[in-house]
CSV table of C-alpha atoms and ligand atoms in Angstrom, one decimal:
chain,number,residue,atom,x,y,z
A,1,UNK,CA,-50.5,-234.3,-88.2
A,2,UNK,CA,-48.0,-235.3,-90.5
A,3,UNK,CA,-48.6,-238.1,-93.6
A,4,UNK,CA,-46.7,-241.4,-94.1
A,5,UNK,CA,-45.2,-242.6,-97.1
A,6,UNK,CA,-43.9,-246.0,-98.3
A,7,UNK,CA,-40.8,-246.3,-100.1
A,8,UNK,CA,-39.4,-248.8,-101.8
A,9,UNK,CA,-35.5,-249.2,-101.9
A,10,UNK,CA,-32.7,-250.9,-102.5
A,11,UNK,CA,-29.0,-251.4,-101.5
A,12,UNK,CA,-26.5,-253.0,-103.2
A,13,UNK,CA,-23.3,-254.8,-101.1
A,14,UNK,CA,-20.6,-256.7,-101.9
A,15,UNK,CA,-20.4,-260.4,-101.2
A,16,UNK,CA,-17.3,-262.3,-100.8
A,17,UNK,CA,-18.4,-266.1,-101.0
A,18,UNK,CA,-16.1,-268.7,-100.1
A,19,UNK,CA,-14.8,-270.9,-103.4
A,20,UNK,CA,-17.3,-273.2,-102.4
A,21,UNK,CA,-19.9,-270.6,-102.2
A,22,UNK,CA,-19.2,-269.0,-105.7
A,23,UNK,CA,-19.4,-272.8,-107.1
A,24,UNK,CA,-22.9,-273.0,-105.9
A,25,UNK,CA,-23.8,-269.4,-107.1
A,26,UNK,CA,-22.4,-270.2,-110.4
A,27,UNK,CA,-23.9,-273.4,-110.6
A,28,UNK,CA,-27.3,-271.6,-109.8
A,29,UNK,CA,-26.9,-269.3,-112.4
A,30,UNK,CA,-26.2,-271.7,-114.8
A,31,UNK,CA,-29.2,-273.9,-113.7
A,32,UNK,CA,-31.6,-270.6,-113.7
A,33,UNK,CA,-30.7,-269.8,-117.0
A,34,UNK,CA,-31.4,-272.8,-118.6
A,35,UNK,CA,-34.8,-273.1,-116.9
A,36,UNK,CA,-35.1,-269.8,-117.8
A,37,UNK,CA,-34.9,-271.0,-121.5
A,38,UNK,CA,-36.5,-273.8,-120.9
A,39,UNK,CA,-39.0,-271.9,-119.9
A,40,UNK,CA,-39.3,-269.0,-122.9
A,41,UNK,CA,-38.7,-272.3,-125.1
A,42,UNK,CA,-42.0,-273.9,-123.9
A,43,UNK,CA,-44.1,-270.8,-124.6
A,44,UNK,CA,-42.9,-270.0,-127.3
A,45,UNK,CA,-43.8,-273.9,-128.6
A,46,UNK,CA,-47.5,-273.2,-127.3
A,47,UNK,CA,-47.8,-270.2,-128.8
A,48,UNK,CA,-46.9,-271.7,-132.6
A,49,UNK,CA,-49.4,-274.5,-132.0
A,50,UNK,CA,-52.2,-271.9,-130.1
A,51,UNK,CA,-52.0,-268.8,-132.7
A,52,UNK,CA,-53.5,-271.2,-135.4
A,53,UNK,CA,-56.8,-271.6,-133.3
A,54,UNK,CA,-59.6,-268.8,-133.2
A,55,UNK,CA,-59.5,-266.3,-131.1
A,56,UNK,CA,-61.7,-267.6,-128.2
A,57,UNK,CA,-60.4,-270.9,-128.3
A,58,UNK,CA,-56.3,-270.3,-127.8
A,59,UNK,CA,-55.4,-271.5,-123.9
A,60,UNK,CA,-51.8,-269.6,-122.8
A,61,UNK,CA,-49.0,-270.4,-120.3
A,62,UNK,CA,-49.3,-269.0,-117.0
A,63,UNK,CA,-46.4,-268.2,-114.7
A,64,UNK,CA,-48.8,-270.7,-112.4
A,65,UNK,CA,-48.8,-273.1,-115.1
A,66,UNK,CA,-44.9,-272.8,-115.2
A,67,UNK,CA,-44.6,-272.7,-111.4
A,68,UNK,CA,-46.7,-276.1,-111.3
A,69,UNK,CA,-44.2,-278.0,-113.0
A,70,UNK,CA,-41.3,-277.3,-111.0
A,71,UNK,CA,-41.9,-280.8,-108.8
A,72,UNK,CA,-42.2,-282.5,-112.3
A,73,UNK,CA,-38.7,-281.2,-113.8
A,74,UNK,CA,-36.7,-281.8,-110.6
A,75,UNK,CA,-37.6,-285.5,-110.6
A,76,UNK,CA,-35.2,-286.0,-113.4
A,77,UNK,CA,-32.7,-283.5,-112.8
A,78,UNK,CA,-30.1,-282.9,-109.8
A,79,UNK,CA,-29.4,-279.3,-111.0
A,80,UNK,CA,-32.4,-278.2,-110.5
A,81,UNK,CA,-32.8,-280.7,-107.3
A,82,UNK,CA,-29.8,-278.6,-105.8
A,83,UNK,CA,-31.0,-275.0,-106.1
A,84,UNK,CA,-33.3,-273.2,-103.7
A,85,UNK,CA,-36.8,-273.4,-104.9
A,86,UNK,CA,-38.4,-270.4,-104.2
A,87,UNK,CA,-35.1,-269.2,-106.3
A,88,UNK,CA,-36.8,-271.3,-109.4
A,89,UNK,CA,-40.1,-269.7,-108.6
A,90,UNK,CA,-38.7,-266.3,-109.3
A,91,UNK,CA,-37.1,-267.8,-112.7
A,92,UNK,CA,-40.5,-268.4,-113.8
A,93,UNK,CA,-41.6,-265.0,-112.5
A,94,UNK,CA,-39.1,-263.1,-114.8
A,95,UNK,CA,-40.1,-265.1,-117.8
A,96,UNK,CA,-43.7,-264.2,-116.9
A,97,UNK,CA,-42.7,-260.8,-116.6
A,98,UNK,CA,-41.3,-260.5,-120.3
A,99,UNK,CA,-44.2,-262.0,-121.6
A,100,UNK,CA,-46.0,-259.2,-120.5
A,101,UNK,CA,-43.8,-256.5,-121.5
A,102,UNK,CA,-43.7,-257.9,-124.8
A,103,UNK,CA,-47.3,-258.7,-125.5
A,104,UNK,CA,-47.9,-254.9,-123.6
A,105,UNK,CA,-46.1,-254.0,-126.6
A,106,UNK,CA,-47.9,-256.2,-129.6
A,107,UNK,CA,-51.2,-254.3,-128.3
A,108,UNK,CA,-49.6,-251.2,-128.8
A,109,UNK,CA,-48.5,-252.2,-132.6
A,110,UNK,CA,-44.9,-252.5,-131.5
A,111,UNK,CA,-43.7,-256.6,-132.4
A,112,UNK,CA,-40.8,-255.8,-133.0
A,113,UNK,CA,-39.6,-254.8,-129.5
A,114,UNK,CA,-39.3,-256.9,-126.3
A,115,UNK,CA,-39.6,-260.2,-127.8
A,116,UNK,CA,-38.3,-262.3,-125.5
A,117,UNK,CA,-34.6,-263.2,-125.8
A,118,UNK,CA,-33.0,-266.7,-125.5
A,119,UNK,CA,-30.2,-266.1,-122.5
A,120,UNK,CA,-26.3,-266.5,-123.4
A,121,UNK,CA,-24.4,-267.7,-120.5
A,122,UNK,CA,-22.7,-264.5,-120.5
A,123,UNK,CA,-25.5,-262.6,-120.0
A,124,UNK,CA,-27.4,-264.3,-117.5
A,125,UNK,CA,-26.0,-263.0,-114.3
A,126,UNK,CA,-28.4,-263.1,-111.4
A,127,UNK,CA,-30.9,-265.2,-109.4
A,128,UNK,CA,-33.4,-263.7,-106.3
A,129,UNK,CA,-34.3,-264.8,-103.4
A,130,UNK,CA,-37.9,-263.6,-102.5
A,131,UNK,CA,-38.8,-262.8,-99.2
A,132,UNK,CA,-42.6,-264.1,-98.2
A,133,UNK,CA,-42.7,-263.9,-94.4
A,134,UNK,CA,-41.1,-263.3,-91.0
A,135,UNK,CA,-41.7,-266.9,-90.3
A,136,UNK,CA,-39.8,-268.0,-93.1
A,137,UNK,CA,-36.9,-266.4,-94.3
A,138,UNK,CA,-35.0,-267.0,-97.1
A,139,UNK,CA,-32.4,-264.6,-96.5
A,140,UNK,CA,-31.5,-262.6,-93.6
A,141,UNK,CA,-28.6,-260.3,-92.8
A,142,UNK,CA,-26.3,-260.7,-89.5
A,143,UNK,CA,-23.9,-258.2,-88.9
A,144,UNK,CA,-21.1,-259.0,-91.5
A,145,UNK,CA,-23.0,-262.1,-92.9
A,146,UNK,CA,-25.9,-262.7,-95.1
A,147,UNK,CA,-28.1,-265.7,-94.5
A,148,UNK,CA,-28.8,-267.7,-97.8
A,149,UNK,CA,-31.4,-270.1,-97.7
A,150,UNK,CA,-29.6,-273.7,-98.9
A,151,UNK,CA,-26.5,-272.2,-99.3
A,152,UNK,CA,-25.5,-270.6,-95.8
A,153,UNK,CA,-23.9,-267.7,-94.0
A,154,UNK,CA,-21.9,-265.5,-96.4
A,155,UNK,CA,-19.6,-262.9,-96.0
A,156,UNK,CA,-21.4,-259.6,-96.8
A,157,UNK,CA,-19.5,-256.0,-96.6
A,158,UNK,CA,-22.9,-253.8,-95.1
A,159,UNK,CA,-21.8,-250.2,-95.5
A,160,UNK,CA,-25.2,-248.6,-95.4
A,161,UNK,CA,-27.2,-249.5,-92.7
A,162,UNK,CA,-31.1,-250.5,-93.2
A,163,UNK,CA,-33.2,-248.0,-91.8
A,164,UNK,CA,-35.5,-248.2,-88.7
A,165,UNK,CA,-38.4,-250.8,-89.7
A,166,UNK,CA,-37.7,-251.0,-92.9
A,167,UNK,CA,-39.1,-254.6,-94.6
A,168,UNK,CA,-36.8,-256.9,-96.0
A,169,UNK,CA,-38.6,-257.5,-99.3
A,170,UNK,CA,-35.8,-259.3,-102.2
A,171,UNK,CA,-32.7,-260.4,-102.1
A,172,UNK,CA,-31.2,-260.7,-105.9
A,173,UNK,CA,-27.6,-262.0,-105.8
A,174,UNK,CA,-25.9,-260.4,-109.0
A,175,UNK,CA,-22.1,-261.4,-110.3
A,176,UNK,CA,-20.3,-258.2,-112.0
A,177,UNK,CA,-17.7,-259.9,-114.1
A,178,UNK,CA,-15.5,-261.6,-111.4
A,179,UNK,CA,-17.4,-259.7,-108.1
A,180,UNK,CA,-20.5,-260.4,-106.3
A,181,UNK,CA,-23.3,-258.5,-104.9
A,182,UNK,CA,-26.5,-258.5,-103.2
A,183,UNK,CA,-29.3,-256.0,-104.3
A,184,UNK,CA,-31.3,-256.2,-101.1
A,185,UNK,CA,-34.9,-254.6,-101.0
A,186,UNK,CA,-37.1,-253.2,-98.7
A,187,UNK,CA,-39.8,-250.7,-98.0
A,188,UNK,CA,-39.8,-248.3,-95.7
A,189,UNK,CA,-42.8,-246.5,-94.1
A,190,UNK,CA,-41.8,-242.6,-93.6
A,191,UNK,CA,-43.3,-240.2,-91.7
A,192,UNK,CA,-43.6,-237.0,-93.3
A,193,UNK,CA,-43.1,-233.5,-91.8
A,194,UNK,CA,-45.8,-230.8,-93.0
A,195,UNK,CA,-43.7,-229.3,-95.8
A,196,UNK,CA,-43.0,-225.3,-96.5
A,197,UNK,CA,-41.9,-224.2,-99.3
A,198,UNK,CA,-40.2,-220.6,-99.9
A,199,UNK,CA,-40.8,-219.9,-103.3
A,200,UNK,CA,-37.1,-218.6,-103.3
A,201,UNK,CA,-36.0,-222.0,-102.3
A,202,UNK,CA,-37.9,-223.4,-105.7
A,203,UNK,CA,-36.5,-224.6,-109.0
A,204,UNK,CA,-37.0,-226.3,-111.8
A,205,UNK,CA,-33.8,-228.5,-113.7
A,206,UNK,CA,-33.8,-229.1,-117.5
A,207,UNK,CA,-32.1,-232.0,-118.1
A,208,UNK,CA,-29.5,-232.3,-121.4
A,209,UNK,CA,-27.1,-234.4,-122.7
A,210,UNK,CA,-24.2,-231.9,-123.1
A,211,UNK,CA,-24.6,-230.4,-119.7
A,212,UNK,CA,-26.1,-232.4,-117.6
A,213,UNK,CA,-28.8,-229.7,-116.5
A,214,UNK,CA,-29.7,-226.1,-116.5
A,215,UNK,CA,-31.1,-224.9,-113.6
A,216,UNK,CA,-33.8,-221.9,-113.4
A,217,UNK,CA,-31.3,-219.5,-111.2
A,218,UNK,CA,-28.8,-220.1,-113.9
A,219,UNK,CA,-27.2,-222.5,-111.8
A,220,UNK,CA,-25.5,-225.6,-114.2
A,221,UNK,CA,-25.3,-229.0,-113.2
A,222,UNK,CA,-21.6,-229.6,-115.3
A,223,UNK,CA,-21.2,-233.4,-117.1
A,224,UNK,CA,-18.1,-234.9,-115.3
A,225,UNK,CA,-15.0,-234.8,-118.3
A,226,UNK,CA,-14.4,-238.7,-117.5
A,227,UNK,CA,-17.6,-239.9,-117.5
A,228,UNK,CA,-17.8,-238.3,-121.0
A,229,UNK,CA,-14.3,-239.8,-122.0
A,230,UNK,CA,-15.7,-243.5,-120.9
A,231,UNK,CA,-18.8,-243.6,-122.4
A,232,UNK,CA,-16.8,-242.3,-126.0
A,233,UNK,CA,-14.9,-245.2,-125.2
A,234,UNK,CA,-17.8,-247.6,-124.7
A,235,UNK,CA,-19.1,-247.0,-127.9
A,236,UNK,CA,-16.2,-247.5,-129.5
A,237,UNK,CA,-16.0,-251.1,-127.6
A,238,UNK,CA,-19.4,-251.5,-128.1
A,239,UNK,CA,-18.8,-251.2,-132.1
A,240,UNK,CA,-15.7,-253.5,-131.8
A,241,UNK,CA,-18.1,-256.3,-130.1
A,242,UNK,CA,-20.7,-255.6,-133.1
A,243,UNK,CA,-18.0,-256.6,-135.6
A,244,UNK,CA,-17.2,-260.2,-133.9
A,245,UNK,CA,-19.0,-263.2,-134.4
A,246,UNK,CA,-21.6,-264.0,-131.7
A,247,UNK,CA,-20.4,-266.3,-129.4
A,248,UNK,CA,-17.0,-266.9,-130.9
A,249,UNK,CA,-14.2,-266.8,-128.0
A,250,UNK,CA,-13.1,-262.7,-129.5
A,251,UNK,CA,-16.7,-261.6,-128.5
A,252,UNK,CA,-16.6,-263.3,-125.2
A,253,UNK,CA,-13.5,-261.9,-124.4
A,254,UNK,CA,-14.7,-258.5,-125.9
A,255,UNK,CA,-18.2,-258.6,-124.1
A,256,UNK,CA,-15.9,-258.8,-120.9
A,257,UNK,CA,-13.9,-255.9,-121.9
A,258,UNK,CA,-17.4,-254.0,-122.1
A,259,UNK,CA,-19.2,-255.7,-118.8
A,260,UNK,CA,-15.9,-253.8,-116.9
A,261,UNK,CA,-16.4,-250.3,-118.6
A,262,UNK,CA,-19.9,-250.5,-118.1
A,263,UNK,CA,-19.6,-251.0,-114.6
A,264,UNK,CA,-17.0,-248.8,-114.2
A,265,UNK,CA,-19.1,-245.9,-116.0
A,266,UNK,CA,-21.9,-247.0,-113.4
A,267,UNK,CA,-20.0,-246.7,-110.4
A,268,UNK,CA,-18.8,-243.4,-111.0
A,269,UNK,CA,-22.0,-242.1,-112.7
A,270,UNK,CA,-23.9,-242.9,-109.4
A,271,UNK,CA,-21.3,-241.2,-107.1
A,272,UNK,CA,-22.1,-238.5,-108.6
A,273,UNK,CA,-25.4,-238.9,-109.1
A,274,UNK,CA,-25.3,-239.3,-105.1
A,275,UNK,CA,-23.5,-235.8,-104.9
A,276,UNK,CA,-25.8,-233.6,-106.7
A,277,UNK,CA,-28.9,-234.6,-105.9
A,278,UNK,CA,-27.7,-234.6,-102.3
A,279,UNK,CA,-26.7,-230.9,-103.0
A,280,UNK,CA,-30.3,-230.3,-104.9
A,281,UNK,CA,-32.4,-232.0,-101.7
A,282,UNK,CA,-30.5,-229.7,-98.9
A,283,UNK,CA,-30.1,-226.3,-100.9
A,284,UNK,CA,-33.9,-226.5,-102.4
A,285,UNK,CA,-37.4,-226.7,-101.2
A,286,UNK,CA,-38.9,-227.8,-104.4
A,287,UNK,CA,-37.5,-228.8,-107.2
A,288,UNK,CA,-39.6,-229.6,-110.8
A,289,UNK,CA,-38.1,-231.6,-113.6
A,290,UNK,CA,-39.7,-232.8,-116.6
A,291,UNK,CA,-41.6,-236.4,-116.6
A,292,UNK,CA,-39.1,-238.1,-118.7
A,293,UNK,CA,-41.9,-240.9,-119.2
A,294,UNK,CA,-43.4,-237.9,-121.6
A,295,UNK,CA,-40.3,-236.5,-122.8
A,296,UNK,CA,-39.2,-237.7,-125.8
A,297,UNK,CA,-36.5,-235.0,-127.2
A,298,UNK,CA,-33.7,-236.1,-127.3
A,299,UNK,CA,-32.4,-236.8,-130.6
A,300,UNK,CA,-29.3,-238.1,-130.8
A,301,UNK,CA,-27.2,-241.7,-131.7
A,302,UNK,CA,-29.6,-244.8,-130.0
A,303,UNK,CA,-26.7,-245.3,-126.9
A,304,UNK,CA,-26.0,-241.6,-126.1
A,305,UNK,CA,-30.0,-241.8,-125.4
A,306,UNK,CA,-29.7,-245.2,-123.6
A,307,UNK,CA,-27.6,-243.6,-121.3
A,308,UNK,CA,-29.0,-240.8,-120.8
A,309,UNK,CA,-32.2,-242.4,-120.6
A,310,UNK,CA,-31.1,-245.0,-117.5
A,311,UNK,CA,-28.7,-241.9,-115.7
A,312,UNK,CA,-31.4,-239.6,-115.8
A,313,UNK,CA,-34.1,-242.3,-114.4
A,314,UNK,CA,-31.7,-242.8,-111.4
A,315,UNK,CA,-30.8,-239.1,-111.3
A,316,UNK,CA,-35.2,-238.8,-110.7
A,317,UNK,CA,-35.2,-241.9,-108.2
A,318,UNK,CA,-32.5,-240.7,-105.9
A,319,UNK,CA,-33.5,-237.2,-105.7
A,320,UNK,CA,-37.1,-238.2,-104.9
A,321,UNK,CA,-36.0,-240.2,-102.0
A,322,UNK,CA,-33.7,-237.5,-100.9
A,323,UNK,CA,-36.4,-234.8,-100.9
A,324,UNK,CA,-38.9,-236.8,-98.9
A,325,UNK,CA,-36.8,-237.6,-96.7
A,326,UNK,CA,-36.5,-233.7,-95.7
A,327,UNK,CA,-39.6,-233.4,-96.0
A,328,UNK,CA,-39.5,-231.1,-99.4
A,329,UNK,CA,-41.1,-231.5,-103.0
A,330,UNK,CA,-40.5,-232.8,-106.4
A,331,UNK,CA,-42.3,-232.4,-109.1
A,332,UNK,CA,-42.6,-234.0,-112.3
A,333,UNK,CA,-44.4,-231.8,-114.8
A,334,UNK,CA,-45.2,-232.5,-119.0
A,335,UNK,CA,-42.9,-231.2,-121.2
A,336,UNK,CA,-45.2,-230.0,-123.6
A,337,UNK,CA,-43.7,-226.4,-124.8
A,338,UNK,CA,-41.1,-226.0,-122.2
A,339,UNK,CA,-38.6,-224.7,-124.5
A,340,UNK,CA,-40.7,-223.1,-127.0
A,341,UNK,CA,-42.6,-220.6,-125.0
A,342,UNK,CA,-40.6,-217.5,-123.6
A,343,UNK,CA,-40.3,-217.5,-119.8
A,344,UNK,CA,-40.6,-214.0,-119.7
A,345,UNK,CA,-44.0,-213.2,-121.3
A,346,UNK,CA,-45.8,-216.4,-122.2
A,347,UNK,CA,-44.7,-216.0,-126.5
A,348,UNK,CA,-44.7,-219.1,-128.1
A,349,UNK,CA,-41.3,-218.8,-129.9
A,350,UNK,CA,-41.1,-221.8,-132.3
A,351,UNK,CA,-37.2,-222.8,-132.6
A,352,UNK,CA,-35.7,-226.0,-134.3
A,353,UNK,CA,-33.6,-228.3,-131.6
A,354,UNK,CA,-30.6,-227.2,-133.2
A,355,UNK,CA,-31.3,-223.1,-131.8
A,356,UNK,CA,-29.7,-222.9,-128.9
A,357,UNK,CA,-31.0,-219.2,-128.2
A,358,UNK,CA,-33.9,-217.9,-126.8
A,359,UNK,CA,-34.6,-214.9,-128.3
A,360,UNK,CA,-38.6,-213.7,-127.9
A,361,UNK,CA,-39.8,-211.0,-130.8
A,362,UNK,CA,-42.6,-209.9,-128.2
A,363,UNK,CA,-40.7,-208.9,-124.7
A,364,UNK,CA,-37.1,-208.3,-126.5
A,365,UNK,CA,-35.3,-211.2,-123.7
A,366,UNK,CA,-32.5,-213.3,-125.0
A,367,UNK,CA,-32.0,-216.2,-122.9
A,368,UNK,CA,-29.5,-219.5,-123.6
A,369,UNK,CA,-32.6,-221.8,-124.5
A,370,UNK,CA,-32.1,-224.3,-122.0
A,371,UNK,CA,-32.4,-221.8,-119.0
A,372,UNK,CA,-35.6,-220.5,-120.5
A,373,UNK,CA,-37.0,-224.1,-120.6
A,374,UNK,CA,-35.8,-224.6,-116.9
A,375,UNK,CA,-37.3,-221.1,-116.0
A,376,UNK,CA,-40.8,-222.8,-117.9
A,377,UNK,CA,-40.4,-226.1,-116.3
A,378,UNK,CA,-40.2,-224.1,-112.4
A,379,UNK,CA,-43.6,-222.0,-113.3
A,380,UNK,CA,-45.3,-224.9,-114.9
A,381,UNK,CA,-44.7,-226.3,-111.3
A,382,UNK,CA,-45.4,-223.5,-109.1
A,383,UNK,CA,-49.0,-223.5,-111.0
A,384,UNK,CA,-49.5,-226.8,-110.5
A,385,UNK,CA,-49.2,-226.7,-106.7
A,386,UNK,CA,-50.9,-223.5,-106.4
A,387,UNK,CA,-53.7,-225.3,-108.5
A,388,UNK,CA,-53.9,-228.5,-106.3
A,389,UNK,CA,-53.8,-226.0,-103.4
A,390,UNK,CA,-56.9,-224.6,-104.5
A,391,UNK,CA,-58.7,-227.3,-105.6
A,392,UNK,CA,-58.2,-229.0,-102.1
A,393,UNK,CA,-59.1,-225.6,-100.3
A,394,UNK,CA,-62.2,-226.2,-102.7
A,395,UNK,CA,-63.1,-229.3,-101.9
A,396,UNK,CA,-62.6,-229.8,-98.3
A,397,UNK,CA,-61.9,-226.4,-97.1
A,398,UNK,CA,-59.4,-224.9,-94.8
A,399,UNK,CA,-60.6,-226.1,-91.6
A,400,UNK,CA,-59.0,-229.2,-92.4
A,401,UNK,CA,-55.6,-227.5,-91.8
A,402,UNK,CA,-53.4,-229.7,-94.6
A,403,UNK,CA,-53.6,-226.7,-96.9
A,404,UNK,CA,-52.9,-223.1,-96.3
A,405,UNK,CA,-51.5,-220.3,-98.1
A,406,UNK,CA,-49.8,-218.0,-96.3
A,407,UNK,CA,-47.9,-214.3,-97.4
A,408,UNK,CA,-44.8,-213.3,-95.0
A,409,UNK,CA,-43.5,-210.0,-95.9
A,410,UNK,CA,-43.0,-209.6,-99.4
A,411,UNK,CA,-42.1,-213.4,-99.7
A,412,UNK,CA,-44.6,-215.5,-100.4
A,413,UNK,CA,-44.6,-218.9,-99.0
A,414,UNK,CA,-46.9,-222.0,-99.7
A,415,UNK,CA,-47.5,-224.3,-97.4
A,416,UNK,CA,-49.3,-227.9,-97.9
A,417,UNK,CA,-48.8,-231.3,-96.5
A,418,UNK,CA,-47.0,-233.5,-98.8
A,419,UNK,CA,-49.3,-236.2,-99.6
A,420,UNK,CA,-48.7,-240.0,-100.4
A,421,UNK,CA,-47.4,-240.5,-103.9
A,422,UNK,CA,-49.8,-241.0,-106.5
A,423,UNK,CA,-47.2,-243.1,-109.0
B,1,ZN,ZN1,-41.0,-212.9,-124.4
């Protein structure tokens, strides 16, 4: 019996709206963000007014509360009139959103991130259409069109096909500089073959910034030259838009300049994103990476890590799909000691960041240190599968057939069921 699995995805198109169409999106965007203001604006207010009251007696704005007076504000205004409502709901929903995130943060001690922002026109540059039920749709897609609630049929280039009974979930309609996309998303039950993993077939990947990662065989996964040159270049840009005077007409034009590299860099950091991890999912049976939600090594100027940061998120994402779609394994694993302890005999070899050796006083072995931390990061795996393996041969024992371990010549292969996701 094989498990299922839900997956949530999303695929981006291109749209190519009529003038009229791009009018009404731009109007949209224009209204959204000034709700969306309105809406920061009003909490904000409370909040001054609240913060002076005890503890026990403060009331806060709800995204409910903010939802509610939606009928209210459209009395007396023919923007908001003129956009889609449930598209107004989901204004609120994002405002309630970064409310969270930022009081999340006050709690941990941090005020001075996520505070929420007051949006420039410039940088408020989508609006989503949720997706409640099969009875009524806001947004549907029809061969070379998407249906837009209150706005229409638009021209939409599908170049990926949806999967077989996948759920149409959100529709966010995004403008890149002068282009315009839909991010549509949906989940997608899988079925899951009973997975078997050659312990040949298994690796584990340390992700760097210089190459992009080192992989246990010894195998590199080399940073693309270009990429490299654009994202010198965007910093450079970025430094040039730090110098001009915010909202003057040089940093408009210069935060432009920057929205095209950035997409640019994206673009061509996903392709080949898409390449390797495709590679990765067909040549490998398990792979193990660090949990980057743990990691926290990289020291190096704020943006390199930015970017890093976001690549290596998708880099996780897209090879996690890939590999349960065949039906193989990836494991995220703590970083803890990955590249201080010697892969050959289990020293703990203390070494600065800036030591790029391995070399272990106990066994003698001198390895680059990124391959011996990627040669760490695959055994830290391997012993936590063979642990859950035995704790689920503990607990329910083998008649249950999801867990067996099997030897095959002098290979040794591990066999389990791959189990839902447990976040
Ligand atoms: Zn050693």
């Amino acid at each position: 019996m094989s498990a299922t699995e839900t997956l949530v995805r999303t695929h981006k198109y291109r749209l190519y709206p009529s003038k009229k169409q791009e009018a009404i999106f731009t109007e949209w965007l224009e209204t959204c963000r000034r709700l969306y203001n309105y809406f920061v604006r009003q909490r904000f207010d409370h909040w001054e007014i609240e913060k002076q009251l005890p503890k026990g007696y403060r009331t806060y704005i709800s995204y409910f509360d903010q939802c509610k007076q939606l009928p209210e504000l459209k009395k007396d205004n023919h923007y908001l009139k003129r956009a889609y409502a449930a598209v107004l709901v989901n204004v609120a929903k994002r405002v309630d959103k970064t409310f969270l995130n930022f009081i999340r943060e006050i709690s941990k001690g941090n005020s001075k991130y996520g505070k929420p922002k007051f949006k420039f026109r410039l940088c408020y540059n989508s609006f989503t259409y949720p997706q409640p039920g099969i009875k009524h749709q806001k947004f549907r897609i029809e061969d070379n069109r998407i249906y837009l609630g209150k706005i229409g049929h638009v021209k939409i280039i599908v170049d990926k096909d949806f999967p077989n009974r996948a759920i149409l979930k959100t529709c966010t309609i995004k403008r890149e500089v002068n282009q315009w996309y839909a991010h549509i998303s949906f989940t997608q039950i899988v079925s899951i073959p009973e997975l078997q993993i050659n312990e040949n077939k298994a690796i584990g990947i340390d992700l760097g910034i210089k190459t992009y990662g080192v992989l246990s065989n010894g195998k590199e996964i080399k940073n693309p030259k270009w990429l490299q040159a654009m994202e010198k270049k965007l910093v450079r840009e970025q430094k040039n838009l730090s110098r001009k005077k915010k909202g003057s007409k040089n940093w408009k034009k210069q935060l432009i300049k920057l929205s095209k590299i950035y997409r640019k860099i994206r673009l061509q950091r996903n392709d080949f994103l898409h390449k390797e991890t495709t590679k990765l999912a067909n040549d490998y049976d398990l792979i193990v990476l660090e949990d980057l939600r743990i990691s926290n090594l990289i020291r190096n100027s704020r943006l390199a890590k930015n970017i890093s940061n976001v690549s290596w998120g998708i880099f996780q994402n897209l090879l996690s799909y890939k590999v349960n779609e065949k039906g193989k394994k990836l494991l995220k694993v703590n970083p803890r000691n990955t590249s201080q302890i010697c892969s050959n005999c289990g020293e703990m070899v203390r070494k600065s960041l800036k030591i790029r050796i391995h070399e272990c006083p106990n066994c003698n072995i001198v390895l680059d240190r990124d391959l011996n931390a990627a040669k760490n990061i695959l055994q830290k795996g391997l012993n936590e599968l063979r642990s859950s393996i035995d704790n689920t041969v503990g607990l329910t024992g083998s008649a249950c057939g999801e867990v067996s371990v099997e030897t095959q010549g002098s290979k040794k292969f591990v066999k389990t069921t791959n189990k839902p996701k447990h976040g």
